[in-house]
mmCIF file of C-alpha atoms in Angstrom:
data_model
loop_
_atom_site.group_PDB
_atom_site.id
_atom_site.type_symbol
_atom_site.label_atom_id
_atom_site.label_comp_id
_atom_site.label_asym_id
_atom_site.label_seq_id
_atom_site.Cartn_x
_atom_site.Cartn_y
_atom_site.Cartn_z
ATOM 1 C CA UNK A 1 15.991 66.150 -32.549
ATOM 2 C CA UNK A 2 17.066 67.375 -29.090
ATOM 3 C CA UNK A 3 20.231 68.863 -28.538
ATOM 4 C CA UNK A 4 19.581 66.699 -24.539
ATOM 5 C CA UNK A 5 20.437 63.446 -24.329
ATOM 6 C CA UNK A 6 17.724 62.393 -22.126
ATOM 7 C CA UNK A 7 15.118 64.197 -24.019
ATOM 8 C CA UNK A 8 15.886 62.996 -27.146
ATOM 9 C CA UNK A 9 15.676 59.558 -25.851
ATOM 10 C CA UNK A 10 12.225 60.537 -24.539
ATOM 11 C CA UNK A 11 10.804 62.190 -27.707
ATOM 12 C CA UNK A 12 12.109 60.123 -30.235
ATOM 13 C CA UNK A 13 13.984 56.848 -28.933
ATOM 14 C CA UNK A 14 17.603 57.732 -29.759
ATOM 15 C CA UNK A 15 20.796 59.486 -28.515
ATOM 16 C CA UNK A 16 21.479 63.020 -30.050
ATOM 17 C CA UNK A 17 24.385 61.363 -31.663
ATOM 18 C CA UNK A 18 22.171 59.041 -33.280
ATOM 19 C CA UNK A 19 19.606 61.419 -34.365
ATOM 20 C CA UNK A 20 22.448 63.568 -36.194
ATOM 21 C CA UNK A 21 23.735 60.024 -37.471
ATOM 22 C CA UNK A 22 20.029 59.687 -39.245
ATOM 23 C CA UNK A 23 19.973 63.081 -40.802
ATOM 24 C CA UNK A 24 22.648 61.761 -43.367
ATOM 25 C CA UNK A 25 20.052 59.290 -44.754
ATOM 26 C CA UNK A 26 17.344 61.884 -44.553
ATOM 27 C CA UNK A 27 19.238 64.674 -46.326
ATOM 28 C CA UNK A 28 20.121 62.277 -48.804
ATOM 29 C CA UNK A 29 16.178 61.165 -49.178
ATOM 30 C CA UNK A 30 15.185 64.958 -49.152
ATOM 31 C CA UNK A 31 17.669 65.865 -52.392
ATOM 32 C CA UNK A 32 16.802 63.278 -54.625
ATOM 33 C CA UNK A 33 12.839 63.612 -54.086
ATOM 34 C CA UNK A 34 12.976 67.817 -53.795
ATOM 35 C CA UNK A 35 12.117 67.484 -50.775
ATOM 36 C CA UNK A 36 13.535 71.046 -48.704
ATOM 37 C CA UNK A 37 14.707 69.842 -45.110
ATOM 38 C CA UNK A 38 13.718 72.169 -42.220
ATOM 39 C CA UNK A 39 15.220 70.585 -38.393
ATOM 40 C CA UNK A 40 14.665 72.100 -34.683
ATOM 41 C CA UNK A 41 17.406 71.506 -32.117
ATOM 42 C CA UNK A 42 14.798 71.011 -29.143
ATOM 43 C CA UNK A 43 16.331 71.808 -25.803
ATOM 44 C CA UNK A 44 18.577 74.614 -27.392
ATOM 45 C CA UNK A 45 18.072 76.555 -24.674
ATOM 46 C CA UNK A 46 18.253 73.832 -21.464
ATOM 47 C CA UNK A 47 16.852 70.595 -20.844
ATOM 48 C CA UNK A 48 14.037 69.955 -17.754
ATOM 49 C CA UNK A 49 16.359 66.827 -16.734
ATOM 50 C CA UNK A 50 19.957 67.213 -17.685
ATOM 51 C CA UNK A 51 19.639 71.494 -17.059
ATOM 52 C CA UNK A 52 21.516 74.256 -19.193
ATOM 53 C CA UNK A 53 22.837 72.616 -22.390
ATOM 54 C CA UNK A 54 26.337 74.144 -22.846
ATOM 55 C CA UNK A 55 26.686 76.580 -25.875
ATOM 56 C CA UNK A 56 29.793 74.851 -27.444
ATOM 57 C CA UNK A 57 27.504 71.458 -27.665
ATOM 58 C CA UNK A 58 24.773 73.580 -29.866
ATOM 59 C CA UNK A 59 27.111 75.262 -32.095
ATOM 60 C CA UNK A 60 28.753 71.565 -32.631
ATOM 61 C CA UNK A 61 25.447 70.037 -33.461
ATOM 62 C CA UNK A 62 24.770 72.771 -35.803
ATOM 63 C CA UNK A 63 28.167 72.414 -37.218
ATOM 64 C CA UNK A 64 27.581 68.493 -37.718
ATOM 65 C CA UNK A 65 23.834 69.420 -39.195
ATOM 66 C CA UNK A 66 24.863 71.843 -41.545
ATOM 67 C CA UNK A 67 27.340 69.435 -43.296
ATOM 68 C CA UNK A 68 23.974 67.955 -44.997
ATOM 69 C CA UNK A 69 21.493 69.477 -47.548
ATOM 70 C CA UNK A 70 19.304 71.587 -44.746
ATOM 71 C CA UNK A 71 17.411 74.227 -45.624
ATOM 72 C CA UNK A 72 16.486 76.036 -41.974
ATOM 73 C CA UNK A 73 17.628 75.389 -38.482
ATOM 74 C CA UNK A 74 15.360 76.312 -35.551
ATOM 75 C CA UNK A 75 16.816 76.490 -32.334
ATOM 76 C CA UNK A 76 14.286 75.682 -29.728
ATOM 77 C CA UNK A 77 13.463 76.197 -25.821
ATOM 78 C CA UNK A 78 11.595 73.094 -25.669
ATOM 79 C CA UNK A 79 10.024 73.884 -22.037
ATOM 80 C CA UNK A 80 10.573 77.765 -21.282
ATOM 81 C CA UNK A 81 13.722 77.638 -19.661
ATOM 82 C CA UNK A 82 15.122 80.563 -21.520
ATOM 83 C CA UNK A 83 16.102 83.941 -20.386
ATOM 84 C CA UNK A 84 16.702 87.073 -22.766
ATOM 85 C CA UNK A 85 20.371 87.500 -22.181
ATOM 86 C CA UNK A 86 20.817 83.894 -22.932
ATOM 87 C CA UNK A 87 18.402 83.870 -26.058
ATOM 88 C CA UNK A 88 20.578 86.749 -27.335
ATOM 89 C CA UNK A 89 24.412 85.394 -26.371
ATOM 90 C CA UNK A 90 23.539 82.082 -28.574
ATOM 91 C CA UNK A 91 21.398 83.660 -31.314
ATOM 92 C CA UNK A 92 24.049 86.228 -32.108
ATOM 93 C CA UNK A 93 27.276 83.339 -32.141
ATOM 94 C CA UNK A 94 24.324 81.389 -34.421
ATOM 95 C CA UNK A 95 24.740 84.329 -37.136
ATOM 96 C CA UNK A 96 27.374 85.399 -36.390
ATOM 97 C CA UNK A 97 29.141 82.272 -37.383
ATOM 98 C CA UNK A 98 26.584 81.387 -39.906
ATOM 99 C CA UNK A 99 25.897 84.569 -41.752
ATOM 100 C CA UNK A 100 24.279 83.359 -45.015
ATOM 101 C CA UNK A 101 22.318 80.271 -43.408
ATOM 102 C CA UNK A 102 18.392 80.722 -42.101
ATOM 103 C CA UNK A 103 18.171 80.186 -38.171
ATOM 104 C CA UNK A 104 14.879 80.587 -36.766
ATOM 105 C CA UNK A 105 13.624 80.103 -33.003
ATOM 106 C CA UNK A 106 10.856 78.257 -31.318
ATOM 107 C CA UNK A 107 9.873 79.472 -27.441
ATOM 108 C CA UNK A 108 7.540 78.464 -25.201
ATOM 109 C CA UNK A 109 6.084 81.366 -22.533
ATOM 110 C CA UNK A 110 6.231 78.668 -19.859
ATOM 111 C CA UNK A 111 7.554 81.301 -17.364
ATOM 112 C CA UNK A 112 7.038 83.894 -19.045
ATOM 113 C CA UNK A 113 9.736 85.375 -20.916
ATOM 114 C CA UNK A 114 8.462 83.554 -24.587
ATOM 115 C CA UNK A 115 7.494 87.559 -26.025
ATOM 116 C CA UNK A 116 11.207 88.763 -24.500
ATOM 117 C CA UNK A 117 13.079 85.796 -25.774
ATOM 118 C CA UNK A 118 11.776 86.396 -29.377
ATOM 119 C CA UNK A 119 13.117 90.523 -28.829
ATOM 120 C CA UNK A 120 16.423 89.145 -27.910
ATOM 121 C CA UNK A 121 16.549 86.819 -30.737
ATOM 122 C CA UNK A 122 15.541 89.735 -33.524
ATOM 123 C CA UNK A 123 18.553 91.610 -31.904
ATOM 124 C CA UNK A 124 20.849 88.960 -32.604
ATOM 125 C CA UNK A 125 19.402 88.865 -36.034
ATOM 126 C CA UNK A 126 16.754 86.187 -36.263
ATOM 127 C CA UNK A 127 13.729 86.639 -38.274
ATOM 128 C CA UNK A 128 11.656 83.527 -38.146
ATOM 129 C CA UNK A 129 9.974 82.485 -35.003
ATOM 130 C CA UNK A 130 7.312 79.306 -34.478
ATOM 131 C CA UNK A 131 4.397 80.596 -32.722
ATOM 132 C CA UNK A 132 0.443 78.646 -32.183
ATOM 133 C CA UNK A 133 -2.904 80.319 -32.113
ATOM 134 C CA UNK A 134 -3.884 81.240 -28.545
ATOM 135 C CA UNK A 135 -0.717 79.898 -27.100
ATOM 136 C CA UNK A 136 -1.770 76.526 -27.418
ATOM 137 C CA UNK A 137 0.494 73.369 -27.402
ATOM 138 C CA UNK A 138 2.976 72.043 -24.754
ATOM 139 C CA UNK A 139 5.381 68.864 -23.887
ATOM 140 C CA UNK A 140 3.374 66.222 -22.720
ATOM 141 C CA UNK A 141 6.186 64.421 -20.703
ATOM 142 C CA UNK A 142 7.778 67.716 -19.364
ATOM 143 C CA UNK A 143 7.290 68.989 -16.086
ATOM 144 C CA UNK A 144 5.330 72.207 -16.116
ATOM 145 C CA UNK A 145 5.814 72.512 -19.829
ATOM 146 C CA UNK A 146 2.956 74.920 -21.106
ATOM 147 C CA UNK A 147 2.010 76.166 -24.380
ATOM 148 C CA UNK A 148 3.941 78.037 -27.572
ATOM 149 C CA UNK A 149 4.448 82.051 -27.912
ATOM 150 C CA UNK A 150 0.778 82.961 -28.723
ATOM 151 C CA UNK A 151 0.489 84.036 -32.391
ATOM 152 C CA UNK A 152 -1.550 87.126 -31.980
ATOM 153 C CA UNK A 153 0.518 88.022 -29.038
ATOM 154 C CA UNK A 154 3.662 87.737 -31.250
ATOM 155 C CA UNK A 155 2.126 89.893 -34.072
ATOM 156 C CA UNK A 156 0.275 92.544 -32.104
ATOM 157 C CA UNK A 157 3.757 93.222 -30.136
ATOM 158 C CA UNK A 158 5.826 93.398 -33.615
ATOM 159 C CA UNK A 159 3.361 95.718 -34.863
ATOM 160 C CA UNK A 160 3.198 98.223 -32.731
ATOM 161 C CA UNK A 161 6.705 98.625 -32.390
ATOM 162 C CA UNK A 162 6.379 99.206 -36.303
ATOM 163 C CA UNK A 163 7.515 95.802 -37.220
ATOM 164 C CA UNK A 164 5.753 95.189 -40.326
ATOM 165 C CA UNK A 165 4.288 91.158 -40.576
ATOM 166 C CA UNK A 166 1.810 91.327 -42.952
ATOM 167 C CA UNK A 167 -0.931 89.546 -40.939
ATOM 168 C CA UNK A 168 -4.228 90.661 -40.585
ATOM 169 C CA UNK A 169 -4.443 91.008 -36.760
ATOM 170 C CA UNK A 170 -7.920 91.600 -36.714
ATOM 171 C CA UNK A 171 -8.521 88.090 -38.774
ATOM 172 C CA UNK A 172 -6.145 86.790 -36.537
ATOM 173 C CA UNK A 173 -7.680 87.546 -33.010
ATOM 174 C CA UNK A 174 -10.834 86.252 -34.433
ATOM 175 C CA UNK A 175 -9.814 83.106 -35.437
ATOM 176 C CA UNK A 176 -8.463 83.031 -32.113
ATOM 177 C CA UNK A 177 -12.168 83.392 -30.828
ATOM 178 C CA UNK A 178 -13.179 80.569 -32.805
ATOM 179 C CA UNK A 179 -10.120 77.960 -31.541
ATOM 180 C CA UNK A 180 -11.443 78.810 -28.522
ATOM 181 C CA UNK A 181 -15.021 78.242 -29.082
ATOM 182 C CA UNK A 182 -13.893 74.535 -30.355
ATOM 183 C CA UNK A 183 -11.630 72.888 -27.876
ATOM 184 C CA UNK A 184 -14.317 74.383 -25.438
ATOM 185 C CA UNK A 185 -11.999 75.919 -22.826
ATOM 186 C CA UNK A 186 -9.948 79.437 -22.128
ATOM 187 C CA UNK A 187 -6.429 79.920 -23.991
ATOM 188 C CA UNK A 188 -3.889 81.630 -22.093
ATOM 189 C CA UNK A 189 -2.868 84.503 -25.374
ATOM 190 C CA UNK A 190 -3.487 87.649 -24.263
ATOM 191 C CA UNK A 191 -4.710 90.436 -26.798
ATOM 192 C CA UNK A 192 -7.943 88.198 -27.676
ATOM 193 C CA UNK A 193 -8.542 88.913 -24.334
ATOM 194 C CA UNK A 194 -8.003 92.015 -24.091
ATOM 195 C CA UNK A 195 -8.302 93.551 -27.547
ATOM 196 C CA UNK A 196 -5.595 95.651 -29.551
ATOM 197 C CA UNK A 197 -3.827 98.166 -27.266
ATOM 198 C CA UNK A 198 -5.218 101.157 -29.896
ATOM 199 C CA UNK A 199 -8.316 100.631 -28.954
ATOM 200 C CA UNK A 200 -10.127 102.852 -26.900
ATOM 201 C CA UNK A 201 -13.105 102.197 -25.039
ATOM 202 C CA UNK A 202 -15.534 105.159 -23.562
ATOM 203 C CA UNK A 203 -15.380 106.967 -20.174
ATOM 204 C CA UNK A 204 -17.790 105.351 -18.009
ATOM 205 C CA UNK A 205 -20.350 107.193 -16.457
#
């Protein structure tokens, strides 16, 4: 669901208040068939057509959400319109009002700031972020919307600041490689590009 009116009418058909309205029936579906509910707050962060999405609406989605059997909330920047200092403000009311609930975040690097948006986040205290191989992915019906955080951008950055993830980042680049090699045109992630930063190459002559 989208926390924006207007985008959650584009995505899926319904008003935000409807959408929340639904998660009463699916929370109720979920429990009796062991089913563990998992729901992103698109637009978190702002929407493309209605702009910044004021803080006090999140937290009282999240407030109305969390009155059902959910397991994990991710708060999403739908289309990159994030900054750092934002990311960080919301993330760290999130758990700070929330403290024994599982918030994650979803960013896109549609200007850029995807890899600093995820640093802000872990300093507010979130551990789970959404990420795609190469940076793929996208909203088709936003303006300039462009891909997801690149995975092996994401994991090469958290390791070498000693952030332990336990992916193989060698496995992952190369798979990377391969995504490439079948949808048959360039990704925008960076490291398969240009290898781990450890790497050295030799002085040319």
């Amino acid at each position: 669901m989208s926390a924006s009116n207007t985008h959650n009418q584009q995505n899926v058909r319904q008003t935000t208040e409807e959408s929340l309205k639904s998660f009463k029936v699916l929370s109720q579906f979920a429990s009796e068939n062991n089913i563990g509910l998992n729901v992103t707050v698109a637009t978190s962060f702002g929407c493309p057509f209605e702009g910044i999405i004021p803080q006090n609406l999140i937290m009282k989605i999240l407030d109305t959400l969390l009155l059902h059997n959910i397991n994990r909330i991710t708060l999403a920047d739908t289309t990159g319109m994030a900054n750092p200092k934002q990311v960080y403000t919301l993330t760290k009311s999130v758990a700070d009002e929330w403290r024994n609930f599982e918030f994650g975040c979803h960013f896109h690097n549609t200007r850029g700031m995807g890899m600093a948006n995820i640093l802000a986040g872990m300093e507010a205290g979130i551990r789970i972020y959404d990420s795609s191989i190469g940076g793929i992915g996208g909203c088709p019906f936003a303006p300039g919307a462009t891909g997801n955080v690149c995975t092996e951008d994401v994991v090469h950055m958290l390791e070498e600041m000693g952030v332990k993830t336990s992916i193989d980042l060698d496995t992952l680049i190369a798979a990377s490689h391969k995504f490439k090699e079948i949808l048959g045109h360039d990704l925008p992630g960076q490291v398969a590009k240009a290898g781990k930063s450890s790497r050295k190459y030799p002085v040319p002559n």
